[in-house]
mmCIF file of C-alpha atoms in Angstrom:
data_model
loop_
_atom_site.group_PDB
_atom_site.id
_atom_site.type_symbol
_atom_site.label_atom_id
_atom_site.label_comp_id
_atom_site.label_asym_id
_atom_site.label_seq_id
_atom_site.Cartn_x
_atom_site.Cartn_y
_atom_site.Cartn_z
ATOM 1 C CA MET H 50 -0.157 -67.234 13.961
ATOM 2 C CA LYS H 51 0.115 -66.196 10.282
ATOM 3 C CA LYS H 52 -2.098 -63.473 9.020
ATOM 4 C CA LYS H 53 -4.124 -64.479 6.045
ATOM 5 C CA VAL H 54 -5.100 -62.465 2.922
ATOM 6 C CA ALA H 55 -7.656 -63.715 0.332
ATOM 7 C CA CYS H 56 -6.537 -62.699 -3.062
ATOM 8 C CA CYS H 57 -9.504 -62.730 -5.413
ATOM 9 C CA TYR H 58 -9.861 -62.702 -9.201
ATOM 10 C CA GLY H 59 -12.124 -64.007 -11.948
ATOM 11 C CA THR H 60 -10.763 -62.530 -15.251
ATOM 12 C CA ARG H 61 -7.425 -62.817 -16.975
ATOM 13 C CA PRO H 62 -6.423 -59.194 -16.387
ATOM 14 C CA GLU H 63 -7.223 -59.501 -12.735
ATOM 15 C CA PHE H 64 -4.980 -62.610 -12.410
ATOM 16 C CA ILE H 65 -2.145 -61.117 -14.410
ATOM 17 C CA LYS H 66 -2.059 -58.053 -12.051
ATOM 18 C CA ILE H 67 -2.701 -59.844 -8.728
ATOM 19 C CA ALA H 68 -0.199 -62.623 -9.400
ATOM 20 C CA PRO H 69 2.903 -60.471 -8.835
ATOM 21 C CA VAL H 70 1.518 -59.359 -5.459
ATOM 22 C CA VAL H 71 0.943 -62.992 -4.349
ATOM 23 C CA LEU H 72 4.593 -63.721 -5.504
ATOM 24 C CA ALA H 73 5.972 -60.691 -3.685
ATOM 25 C CA LEU H 74 4.216 -61.658 -0.467
ATOM 26 C CA ARG H 75 5.577 -65.224 -0.678
ATOM 27 C CA LYS H 76 9.154 -64.065 -1.418
ATOM 28 C CA PHE H 77 9.422 -61.178 1.014
ATOM 29 C CA HIS H 78 6.768 -61.747 3.790
ATOM 30 C CA SER H 79 6.538 -65.417 4.544
ATOM 31 C CA ASP H 80 4.559 -64.578 7.731
ATOM 32 C CA ILE H 81 1.622 -63.692 5.574
ATOM 33 C CA LYS H 82 -0.467 -66.475 4.054
ATOM 34 C CA GLN H 83 -2.124 -65.970 0.680
ATOM 35 C CA VAL H 84 -5.353 -67.726 -0.296
ATOM 36 C CA LEU H 85 -5.894 -67.447 -4.092
ATOM 37 C CA ILE H 86 -9.472 -67.584 -4.925
ATOM 38 C CA CYS H 87 -10.815 -67.795 -8.455
ATOM 39 C CA SER H 88 -14.483 -67.006 -9.237
ATOM 40 C CA GLY H 89 -14.406 -68.598 -12.701
ATOM 41 C CA GLN H 90 -15.968 -65.440 -14.280
ATOM 42 C CA HIS H 91 -13.853 -65.846 -17.481
ATOM 43 C CA ARG H 92 -12.766 -69.482 -17.155
ATOM 44 C CA GLU H 93 -11.815 -70.073 -20.880
ATOM 45 C CA LEU H 94 -9.387 -67.075 -20.951
ATOM 46 C CA LEU H 95 -7.776 -68.229 -17.643
ATOM 47 C CA ARG H 96 -6.785 -71.673 -18.880
ATOM 48 C CA GLY H 97 -3.128 -72.247 -18.462
ATOM 49 C CA ILE H 98 -2.253 -68.773 -17.256
ATOM 50 C CA GLY H 99 -1.287 -69.880 -13.890
ATOM 51 C CA GLU H 100 1.662 -71.870 -15.304
ATOM 52 C CA ASP H 101 3.164 -68.597 -16.583
ATOM 53 C CA PHE H 102 3.540 -67.403 -12.966
ATOM 54 C CA GLY H 103 3.851 -70.743 -11.162
ATOM 55 C CA LEU H 104 0.562 -70.239 -9.357
ATOM 56 C CA LYS H 105 -2.742 -72.097 -9.180
ATOM 57 C CA PRO H 106 -5.982 -71.167 -7.284
ATOM 58 C CA ASP H 107 -6.472 -72.594 -3.870
ATOM 59 C CA ILE H 108 -10.268 -72.276 -4.297
ATOM 60 C CA GLU H 109 -12.451 -72.165 -7.407
ATOM 61 C CA LEU H 110 -16.166 -71.045 -7.137
ATOM 62 C CA ASN H 111 -17.311 -72.019 -10.654
ATOM 63 C CA VAL H 112 -19.850 -69.131 -10.930
ATOM 64 C CA ARG H 113 -19.787 -69.461 -14.749
ATOM 65 C CA LYS H 114 -19.533 -72.525 -16.948
ATOM 66 C CA LYS H 115 -18.482 -70.490 -19.952
ATOM 67 C CA ILE H 116 -18.446 -66.968 -21.192
ATOM 68 C CA GLY H 117 -21.955 -65.943 -22.208
ATOM 69 C CA ASP H 118 -23.765 -68.241 -19.823
ATOM 70 C CA SER H 119 -24.627 -65.342 -17.474
ATOM 71 C CA GLY H 120 -25.276 -62.420 -19.791
ATOM 72 C CA ASP H 121 -27.532 -61.062 -17.021
ATOM 73 C CA LEU H 122 -25.188 -58.951 -14.909
ATOM 74 C CA SER H 123 -27.498 -59.196 -11.850
ATOM 75 C CA GLU H 124 -27.377 -62.981 -12.104
ATOM 76 C CA LEU H 125 -23.616 -62.924 -12.348
ATOM 77 C CA ALA H 126 -23.497 -60.480 -9.420
ATOM 78 C CA ALA H 127 -25.711 -62.639 -7.277
ATOM 79 C CA GLY H 128 -23.621 -65.748 -7.839
ATOM 80 C CA LEU H 129 -20.355 -63.911 -7.107
ATOM 81 C CA LEU H 130 -21.629 -62.245 -3.946
ATOM 82 C CA LYS H 131 -22.930 -65.563 -2.626
ATOM 83 C CA GLY H 132 -19.831 -67.460 -3.659
ATOM 84 C CA PHE H 133 -17.338 -65.034 -2.132
ATOM 85 C CA ASP H 134 -19.400 -64.692 1.011
ATOM 86 C CA GLY H 135 -19.456 -68.408 1.551
ATOM 87 C CA VAL H 136 -15.733 -68.867 1.061
ATOM 88 C CA PHE H 137 -14.792 -65.985 3.281
ATOM 89 C CA ARG H 138 -16.830 -67.396 6.091
ATOM 90 C CA ARG H 139 -15.071 -70.750 5.584
ATOM 91 C CA VAL H 140 -11.516 -69.499 5.103
ATOM 92 C CA LYS H 141 -11.770 -66.599 7.664
ATOM 93 C CA PRO H 142 -9.235 -64.222 6.068
ATOM 94 C CA ASP H 143 -7.886 -61.229 7.919
ATOM 95 C CA ALA H 144 -8.249 -59.142 4.759
ATOM 96 C CA VAL H 145 -9.372 -59.422 1.106
ATOM 97 C CA ALA H 146 -7.363 -58.080 -1.806
ATOM 98 C CA VAL H 147 -9.030 -57.342 -5.131
ATOM 99 C CA GLN H 148 -7.653 -55.813 -8.336
ATOM 100 C CA GLY H 149 -9.274 -53.711 -11.048
ATOM 101 C CA ASP H 150 -12.910 -53.156 -11.970
ATOM 102 C CA ALA H 151 -14.486 -56.528 -13.107
ATOM 103 C CA ALA H 152 -17.518 -57.995 -11.454
ATOM 104 C CA SER H 153 -15.348 -60.450 -9.472
ATOM 105 C CA ALA H 154 -13.435 -57.575 -7.890
ATOM 106 C CA ALA H 155 -16.609 -55.569 -7.074
ATOM 107 C CA PHE H 156 -18.589 -58.393 -5.462
ATOM 108 C CA ALA H 157 -15.589 -59.884 -3.592
ATOM 109 C CA ALA H 158 -15.133 -56.435 -2.112
ATOM 110 C CA LEU H 159 -18.856 -56.131 -1.288
ATOM 111 C CA ALA H 160 -18.886 -59.584 0.309
ATOM 112 C CA ALA H 161 -15.821 -58.658 2.451
ATOM 113 C CA PHE H 162 -17.426 -55.393 3.392
ATOM 114 C CA HIS H 163 -20.661 -57.132 4.632
ATOM 115 C CA LEU H 164 -18.395 -59.315 6.809
ATOM 116 C CA ARG H 165 -16.364 -56.225 8.067
ATOM 117 C CA LEU H 166 -13.244 -57.548 6.513
ATOM 118 C CA PRO H 167 -10.620 -54.901 5.334
ATOM 119 C CA VAL H 168 -10.426 -54.561 1.572
ATOM 120 C CA TYR H 169 -7.115 -53.881 -0.170
ATOM 121 C CA TYR H 170 -7.775 -52.470 -3.509
ATOM 122 C CA ILE H 171 -5.095 -52.712 -6.209
ATOM 123 C CA GLU H 172 -5.344 -50.344 -9.231
ATOM 124 C CA ALA H 173 -7.565 -47.836 -7.463
ATOM 125 C CA GLY H 174 -8.518 -44.389 -8.611
ATOM 126 C CA LEU H 175 -8.864 -44.906 -12.424
ATOM 127 C CA ARG H 176 -11.859 -42.854 -13.587
ATOM 128 C CA THR H 177 -13.792 -41.593 -16.644
ATOM 129 C CA TYR H 178 -16.597 -40.237 -14.390
ATOM 130 C CA ASP H 179 -19.030 -41.611 -16.999
ATOM 131 C CA LEU H 180 -20.935 -44.597 -15.691
ATOM 132 C CA SER H 181 -21.739 -45.784 -19.210
ATOM 133 C CA ALA H 182 -18.090 -45.805 -20.412
ATOM 134 C CA PRO H 183 -16.745 -48.311 -19.531
ATOM 135 C CA PHE H 184 -19.921 -50.115 -18.433
ATOM 136 C CA PRO H 185 -20.379 -51.549 -15.862
ATOM 137 C CA GLU H 186 -16.629 -51.130 -14.827
ATOM 138 C CA GLU H 187 -16.672 -47.492 -14.008
ATOM 139 C CA GLY H 188 -19.454 -48.002 -11.556
ATOM 140 C CA TYR H 189 -17.744 -51.015 -10.014
ATOM 141 C CA ARG H 190 -14.476 -49.288 -9.349
ATOM 142 C CA GLN H 191 -16.170 -46.252 -7.768
ATOM 143 C CA MET H 192 -18.117 -48.801 -5.567
ATOM 144 C CA ILE H 193 -14.903 -50.617 -4.571
ATOM 145 C CA SER H 194 -13.175 -47.352 -3.580
ATOM 146 C CA ARG H 195 -15.953 -46.504 -1.170
ATOM 147 C CA VAL H 196 -15.596 -49.721 0.851
ATOM 148 C CA ALA H 197 -11.752 -50.191 0.634
ATOM 149 C CA SER H 198 -9.597 -49.806 3.564
ATOM 150 C CA VAL H 199 -6.320 -49.361 1.612
ATOM 151 C CA LEU H 200 -6.098 -48.135 -1.944
ATOM 152 C CA PHE H 201 -3.050 -48.727 -4.196
ATOM 153 C CA CYS H 202 -2.945 -46.320 -7.104
ATOM 154 C CA PRO H 203 -0.872 -46.772 -10.329
ATOM 155 C CA THR H 204 -0.204 -42.977 -10.877
ATOM 156 C CA GLU H 205 -0.550 -39.549 -9.132
ATOM 157 C CA ILE H 206 -3.468 -38.865 -11.469
ATOM 158 C CA ASP H 207 -5.406 -41.693 -9.808
ATOM 159 C CA LYS H 208 -4.475 -40.497 -6.392
ATOM 160 C CA LYS H 209 -5.829 -37.076 -7.076
ATOM 161 C CA ASN H 210 -9.122 -38.576 -8.328
ATOM 162 C CA LEU H 211 -9.467 -40.397 -4.929
ATOM 163 C CA LEU H 212 -8.575 -37.169 -2.992
ATOM 164 C CA ASN H 213 -11.135 -35.288 -4.874
ATOM 165 C CA GLU H 214 -13.720 -37.836 -3.916
ATOM 166 C CA GLY H 215 -13.005 -37.401 -0.301
ATOM 167 C CA ILE H 216 -10.910 -40.565 0.300
ATOM 168 C CA PRO H 217 -8.444 -39.823 3.166
ATOM 169 C CA GLU H 218 -4.942 -39.439 2.012
ATOM 170 C CA ASN H 219 -3.560 -41.860 4.684
ATOM 171 C CA LYS H 220 -5.537 -44.689 2.874
ATOM 172 C CA ILE H 221 -3.913 -44.023 -0.496
ATOM 173 C CA HIS H 222 -0.480 -45.331 -1.808
ATOM 174 C CA VAL H 223 0.944 -44.573 -5.217
ATOM 175 C CA VAL H 224 2.828 -47.768 -6.238
ATOM 176 C CA GLY H 225 2.842 -48.105 -9.967
ATOM 177 C CA ASN H 226 0.811 -50.616 -11.932
ATOM 178 C CA THR H 227 1.454 -54.309 -11.309
ATOM 179 C CA VAL H 228 1.057 -55.141 -14.975
ATOM 180 C CA VAL H 229 4.680 -53.906 -15.518
ATOM 181 C CA ASP H 230 5.770 -56.337 -12.842
ATOM 182 C CA ALA H 231 3.889 -59.079 -14.623
ATOM 183 C CA LEU H 232 5.588 -58.358 -17.941
ATOM 184 C CA LYS H 233 8.967 -58.368 -16.332
ATOM 185 C CA ILE H 234 8.145 -61.813 -14.885
ATOM 186 C CA ILE H 235 6.961 -63.163 -18.245
ATOM 187 C CA LEU H 236 9.653 -61.696 -20.529
ATOM 188 C CA LYS H 237 12.531 -60.765 -18.191
ATOM 189 C CA GLY H 238 12.871 -57.338 -19.683
ATOM 190 C CA PRO H 239 10.348 -57.116 -22.497
ATOM 191 C CA ALA H 240 11.522 -53.634 -23.664
ATOM 192 C CA LEU H 241 14.431 -55.491 -25.167
ATOM 193 C CA LEU H 242 12.125 -56.774 -27.870
ATOM 194 C CA ARG H 243 12.041 -53.294 -29.516
ATOM 195 C CA GLN H 244 15.653 -52.235 -29.188
ATOM 196 C CA GLY H 245 17.372 -51.734 -32.493
ATOM 197 C CA ARG H 246 14.258 -52.700 -34.447
ATOM 198 C CA ALA H 247 12.546 -50.409 -37.000
ATOM 199 C CA PHE H 248 8.806 -51.045 -37.545
ATOM 200 C CA THR H 249 9.347 -53.056 -40.679
ATOM 201 C CA ASP H 250 7.223 -56.099 -40.078
ATOM 202 C CA LYS H 251 3.920 -54.121 -40.706
ATOM 203 C CA LYS H 252 1.894 -56.150 -38.308
ATOM 204 C CA ILE H 253 -0.827 -54.595 -36.211
ATOM 205 C CA VAL H 254 -2.538 -56.440 -33.277
ATOM 206 C CA VAL H 255 -6.232 -55.876 -32.806
ATOM 207 C CA THR H 256 -8.391 -56.549 -29.766
ATOM 208 C CA VAL H 257 -11.997 -55.299 -29.324
ATOM 209 C CA HIS H 258 -14.514 -56.717 -26.838
ATOM 210 C CA ARG H 259 -15.790 -54.051 -24.399
ATOM 211 C CA ARG H 260 -19.534 -54.051 -23.518
ATOM 212 C CA GLU H 261 -20.044 -50.407 -24.381
ATOM 213 C CA ASN H 262 -18.677 -51.152 -27.907
ATOM 214 C CA TRP H 263 -21.174 -53.951 -28.566
ATOM 215 C CA GLY H 264 -23.563 -53.357 -31.478
ATOM 216 C CA ASP H 265 -23.081 -50.339 -33.727
ATOM 217 C CA PRO H 266 -19.701 -49.145 -32.316
ATOM 218 C CA LEU H 267 -18.147 -52.539 -32.909
ATOM 219 C CA LYS H 268 -19.466 -52.564 -36.462
ATOM 220 C CA ARG H 269 -18.062 -49.072 -37.142
ATOM 221 C CA ILE H 270 -14.663 -50.206 -35.763
ATOM 222 C CA LEU H 271 -14.542 -53.280 -37.989
ATOM 223 C CA LEU H 272 -15.678 -51.352 -41.109
ATOM 224 C CA SER H 273 -12.908 -48.706 -40.311
ATOM 225 C CA LEU H 274 -10.319 -51.604 -40.091
ATOM 226 C CA LYS H 275 -11.349 -52.827 -43.584
ATOM 227 C CA LYS H 276 -10.935 -49.275 -45.024
ATOM 228 C CA ILE H 277 -7.609 -48.961 -43.295
ATOM 229 C CA ARG H 278 -6.597 -52.310 -44.957
ATOM 230 C CA ASP H 279 -7.739 -51.133 -48.331
ATOM 231 C CA ASN H 280 -5.658 -47.924 -48.008
ATOM 232 C CA ASN H 281 -2.642 -49.758 -46.413
ATOM 233 C CA PRO H 282 -2.412 -53.111 -48.054
ATOM 234 C CA GLU H 283 1.199 -53.570 -46.780
ATOM 235 C CA TYR H 284 -0.132 -54.072 -43.284
ATOM 236 C CA LYS H 285 -1.317 -57.278 -41.756
ATOM 237 C CA PHE H 286 -3.906 -57.253 -38.868
ATOM 238 C CA ILE H 287 -3.805 -59.991 -36.302
ATOM 239 C CA VAL H 288 -7.169 -59.967 -34.607
ATOM 240 C CA SER H 289 -7.515 -61.744 -31.235
ATOM 241 C CA VAL H 290 -11.183 -62.751 -31.149
ATOM 242 C CA HIS H 291 -12.879 -62.725 -27.613
ATOM 243 C CA PRO H 292 -14.883 -65.882 -27.044
ATOM 244 C CA ASN H 293 -18.145 -63.977 -26.084
ATOM 245 C CA PRO H 294 -20.589 -64.855 -28.867
ATOM 246 C CA ILE H 295 -21.873 -61.315 -28.940
ATOM 247 C CA VAL H 296 -18.414 -60.187 -30.011
ATOM 248 C CA LYS H 297 -17.068 -63.231 -31.695
ATOM 249 C CA ASN H 298 -20.018 -63.606 -34.098
ATOM 250 C CA VAL H 299 -19.833 -59.962 -35.364
ATOM 251 C CA ILE H 300 -16.063 -59.968 -35.779
ATOM 252 C CA GLU H 301 -16.178 -63.235 -37.875
ATOM 253 C CA SER H 302 -19.053 -61.954 -39.999
ATOM 254 C CA PHE H 303 -17.020 -58.858 -40.931
ATOM 255 C CA LEU H 304 -13.451 -60.120 -41.102
ATOM 256 C CA LYS H 305 -13.395 -63.919 -41.516
ATOM 257 C CA ASP H 306 -11.551 -64.883 -44.778
ATOM 258 C CA GLU H 307 -10.854 -61.217 -45.478
ATOM 259 C CA PRO H 308 -7.358 -60.583 -47.091
ATOM 260 C CA GLY H 309 -4.959 -58.871 -44.696
ATOM 261 C CA PHE H 310 -6.724 -60.127 -41.517
ATOM 262 C CA GLU H 311 -5.689 -63.192 -39.445
ATOM 263 C CA LEU H 312 -8.263 -64.071 -36.765
ATOM 264 C CA ILE H 313 -6.832 -66.044 -33.828
ATOM 265 C CA ILE H 314 -8.367 -67.449 -30.639
ATOM 266 C CA PRO H 315 -6.893 -65.663 -27.578
ATOM 267 C CA PRO H 316 -3.451 -67.162 -27.052
ATOM 268 C CA THR H 317 -1.817 -67.673 -23.725
ATOM 269 C CA TYR H 318 -0.621 -64.539 -22.000
ATOM 270 C CA ARG H 319 3.013 -65.377 -22.664
ATOM 271 C CA LYS H 320 2.258 -65.908 -26.399
ATOM 272 C CA PHE H 321 0.088 -62.865 -26.741
ATOM 273 C CA ILE H 322 2.832 -60.648 -25.191
ATOM 274 C CA SER H 323 5.322 -62.145 -27.664
ATOM 275 C CA ILE H 324 2.928 -61.293 -30.492
ATOM 276 C CA LEU H 325 2.372 -57.788 -29.197
ATOM 277 C CA GLY H 326 6.003 -57.041 -28.645
ATOM 278 C CA GLN H 327 6.975 -58.073 -32.141
ATOM 279 C CA SER H 328 4.130 -55.869 -33.706
ATOM 280 C CA SER H 329 4.250 -52.387 -35.111
ATOM 281 C CA GLY H 330 1.459 -51.343 -32.787
ATOM 282 C CA VAL H 331 -1.934 -52.311 -31.326
ATOM 283 C CA ILE H 332 -5.539 -51.166 -31.987
ATOM 284 C CA THR H 333 -7.657 -51.895 -28.923
ATOM 285 C CA ASP H 334 -10.423 -51.053 -26.536
ATOM 286 C CA SER H 335 -8.790 -52.956 -23.650
ATOM 287 C CA GLY H 336 -7.561 -51.221 -20.544
ATOM 288 C CA GLY H 337 -4.596 -53.428 -19.724
ATOM 289 C CA ILE H 338 -3.072 -53.236 -23.229
ATOM 290 C CA GLN H 339 -2.835 -49.455 -22.799
ATOM 291 C CA GLU H 340 -0.587 -50.177 -19.849
ATOM 292 C CA GLU H 341 1.348 -53.000 -21.493
ATOM 293 C CA SER H 342 2.189 -51.064 -24.536
ATOM 294 C CA PRO H 343 4.645 -48.584 -23.012
ATOM 295 C CA THR H 344 6.602 -51.411 -21.455
ATOM 296 C CA LEU H 345 6.716 -53.144 -24.853
ATOM 297 C CA GLU H 346 7.591 -49.725 -26.422
ATOM 298 C CA ILE H 347 4.806 -49.850 -29.104
ATOM 299 C CA PRO H 348 2.061 -47.350 -29.860
ATOM 300 C CA CYS H 349 -1.532 -47.990 -28.702
ATOM 301 C CA LEU H 350 -4.574 -46.753 -30.687
ATOM 302 C CA VAL H 351 -7.545 -46.707 -28.244
ATOM 303 C CA VAL H 352 -10.970 -47.306 -29.991
ATOM 304 C CA ARG H 353 -13.134 -46.101 -27.053
ATOM 305 C CA GLU H 354 -14.980 -42.845 -26.381
ATOM 306 C CA LYS H 355 -13.234 -42.466 -23.162
ATOM 307 C CA THR H 356 -10.252 -43.884 -21.300
ATOM 308 C CA GLU H 357 -9.250 -44.033 -17.642
ATOM 309 C CA ARG H 358 -5.558 -44.525 -18.543
ATOM 310 C CA ILE H 359 -4.875 -40.857 -18.982
ATOM 311 C CA ALA H 360 -1.141 -40.961 -18.329
ATOM 312 C CA GLY H 361 -0.340 -42.925 -21.417
ATOM 313 C CA VAL H 362 -2.366 -40.552 -23.604
ATOM 314 C CA LYS H 363 -0.814 -37.439 -22.008
ATOM 315 C CA LEU H 364 2.725 -38.774 -22.607
ATOM 316 C CA GLY H 365 2.112 -39.907 -26.107
ATOM 317 C CA TRP H 366 2.092 -43.699 -25.735
ATOM 318 C CA SER H 367 -1.594 -43.925 -26.519
ATOM 319 C CA PHE H 368 -4.013 -42.018 -28.795
ATOM 320 C CA LEU H 369 -7.817 -41.956 -27.945
ATOM 321 C CA ALA H 370 -9.511 -42.215 -31.313
ATOM 322 C CA GLY H 371 -13.089 -42.866 -30.249
ATOM 323 C CA THR H 372 -15.285 -45.217 -32.340
ATOM 324 C CA GLY H 373 -16.057 -42.983 -35.389
ATOM 325 C CA GLY H 374 -14.817 -44.143 -38.655
ATOM 326 C CA ASP H 375 -12.924 -41.011 -39.681
ATOM 327 C CA GLU H 376 -11.471 -40.727 -36.202
ATOM 328 C CA ILE H 377 -10.185 -44.264 -36.302
ATOM 329 C CA ILE H 378 -8.683 -43.840 -39.699
ATOM 330 C CA SER H 379 -6.977 -40.629 -38.574
ATOM 331 C CA GLY H 380 -5.739 -42.459 -35.490
ATOM 332 C CA PHE H 381 -4.209 -45.118 -37.660
ATOM 333 C CA ARG H 382 -2.004 -42.357 -39.337
ATOM 334 C CA TRP H 383 -0.836 -41.371 -35.852
ATOM 335 C CA LEU H 384 0.036 -45.014 -35.130
ATOM 336 C CA ILE H 385 2.104 -45.687 -38.176
ATOM 337 C CA ASN H 386 4.008 -42.337 -37.866
ATOM 338 C CA TRP H 387 4.550 -42.706 -34.096
ATOM 339 C CA LYS H 388 7.756 -41.785 -32.387
ATOM 340 C CA ARG H 389 8.800 -43.143 -28.974
ATOM 341 C CA PRO H 390 8.051 -40.463 -26.369
ATOM 342 C CA LYS H 391 10.801 -39.125 -24.087
ATOM 343 C CA GLY H 392 10.765 -40.241 -20.489
ATOM 344 C CA GLY H 393 10.039 -43.426 -18.712
ATOM 345 C CA ASN H 394 7.053 -45.751 -18.449
ATOM 346 C CA PRO H 395 4.015 -43.817 -17.025
ATOM 347 C CA TYR H 396 2.876 -46.942 -15.283
ATOM 348 C CA GLY H 397 5.783 -47.675 -13.137
ATOM 349 C CA ASP H 398 9.178 -49.421 -12.786
ATOM 350 C CA GLY H 399 8.123 -53.129 -12.185
ATOM 351 C CA LYS H 400 8.252 -52.705 -8.388
ATOM 352 C CA ALA H 401 4.608 -52.125 -7.643
ATOM 353 C CA SER H 402 3.919 -55.503 -6.219
ATOM 354 C CA VAL H 403 6.834 -55.294 -3.723
ATOM 355 C CA ARG H 404 5.617 -51.874 -2.508
ATOM 356 C CA ILE H 405 2.062 -53.313 -2.066
ATOM 357 C CA ALA H 406 3.418 -56.265 -0.125
ATOM 358 C CA ASP H 407 5.467 -54.014 2.098
ATOM 359 C CA VAL H 408 2.416 -51.831 2.869
ATOM 360 C CA ILE H 409 0.368 -54.862 3.855
ATOM 361 C CA GLU H 410 3.173 -56.120 6.025
ATOM 362 C CA LYS H 411 3.357 -52.723 7.831
ATOM 363 C CA ILE H 412 -0.395 -52.665 8.437
ATOM 364 C CA TRP H 413 -0.129 -55.952 10.315
ATOM 365 C CA GLN H 414 2.980 -55.141 12.336
#
């Protein structure tokens, strides 16, 4: 009888990073059945993404009608916990796989823990050790690590974090980050986009959405972008506007119809990666983009106070600017003068998903 693993997601980054694992299990381990479960946490941003990978969910929970409906995190958490608990009881998986640090991952893991199901945690060990940054993700990922049976780390830095927290070493596997695998699936070698090209197009991609940047930090970031535009009129800024009204309304009030800024609705993942790969760099508070930029060979200016993607900063792929105006303007100078660091991609070689699938197979032998 086939073993069964429930692969859970609810946000776009979760799907992008768990999809290669599902595909690797299907290709190399046909004796393992995957059940793809979507919570619906970020339904708008997930539309059409399955087509990029040839996947669609087996089960959808519909915990959210649209982004912004459940601004209360406790309400969202309760819906996720109840939804995942019900589907696990019905599907009866042998294990549950989760990825990252979104609410869907945290409460799928907790529901599995309550049912004494093993939790396989992809992208484990990322830390800022500040529960307010990122909020609530830092708390969620620490929680998942405590209940996980197997933890797949992107880098040795992440493994060290887990060891320092008392996680047994035999539970930890350093495999790389599956986002590199996803990019290879989408673009079949995306680093080729940069080969032989100078940064002559003068286009900068911008994404800002994180909860800890809501309010004054977001306003400071946007004001800084306008100052940068004033001082660098040759650059064009392509701003992907998150659909959450708390973010969308502020961005539009600052940048709509402003010269030098093009506001776009979040495109499909394939289209976004194409835009990103043809840019001169990216300004973001996203976690995933910090991992994608080395594969695309572009610089990443991080507008957050702290980042858990330390490897990219240490090797010179990213620069942590914070959210202060002067710091962001200084960071922009780093971005436009950036030189490609020596060495390979700090987040892996595009084979993380195969390593994860192989570990899962060995567990069940």
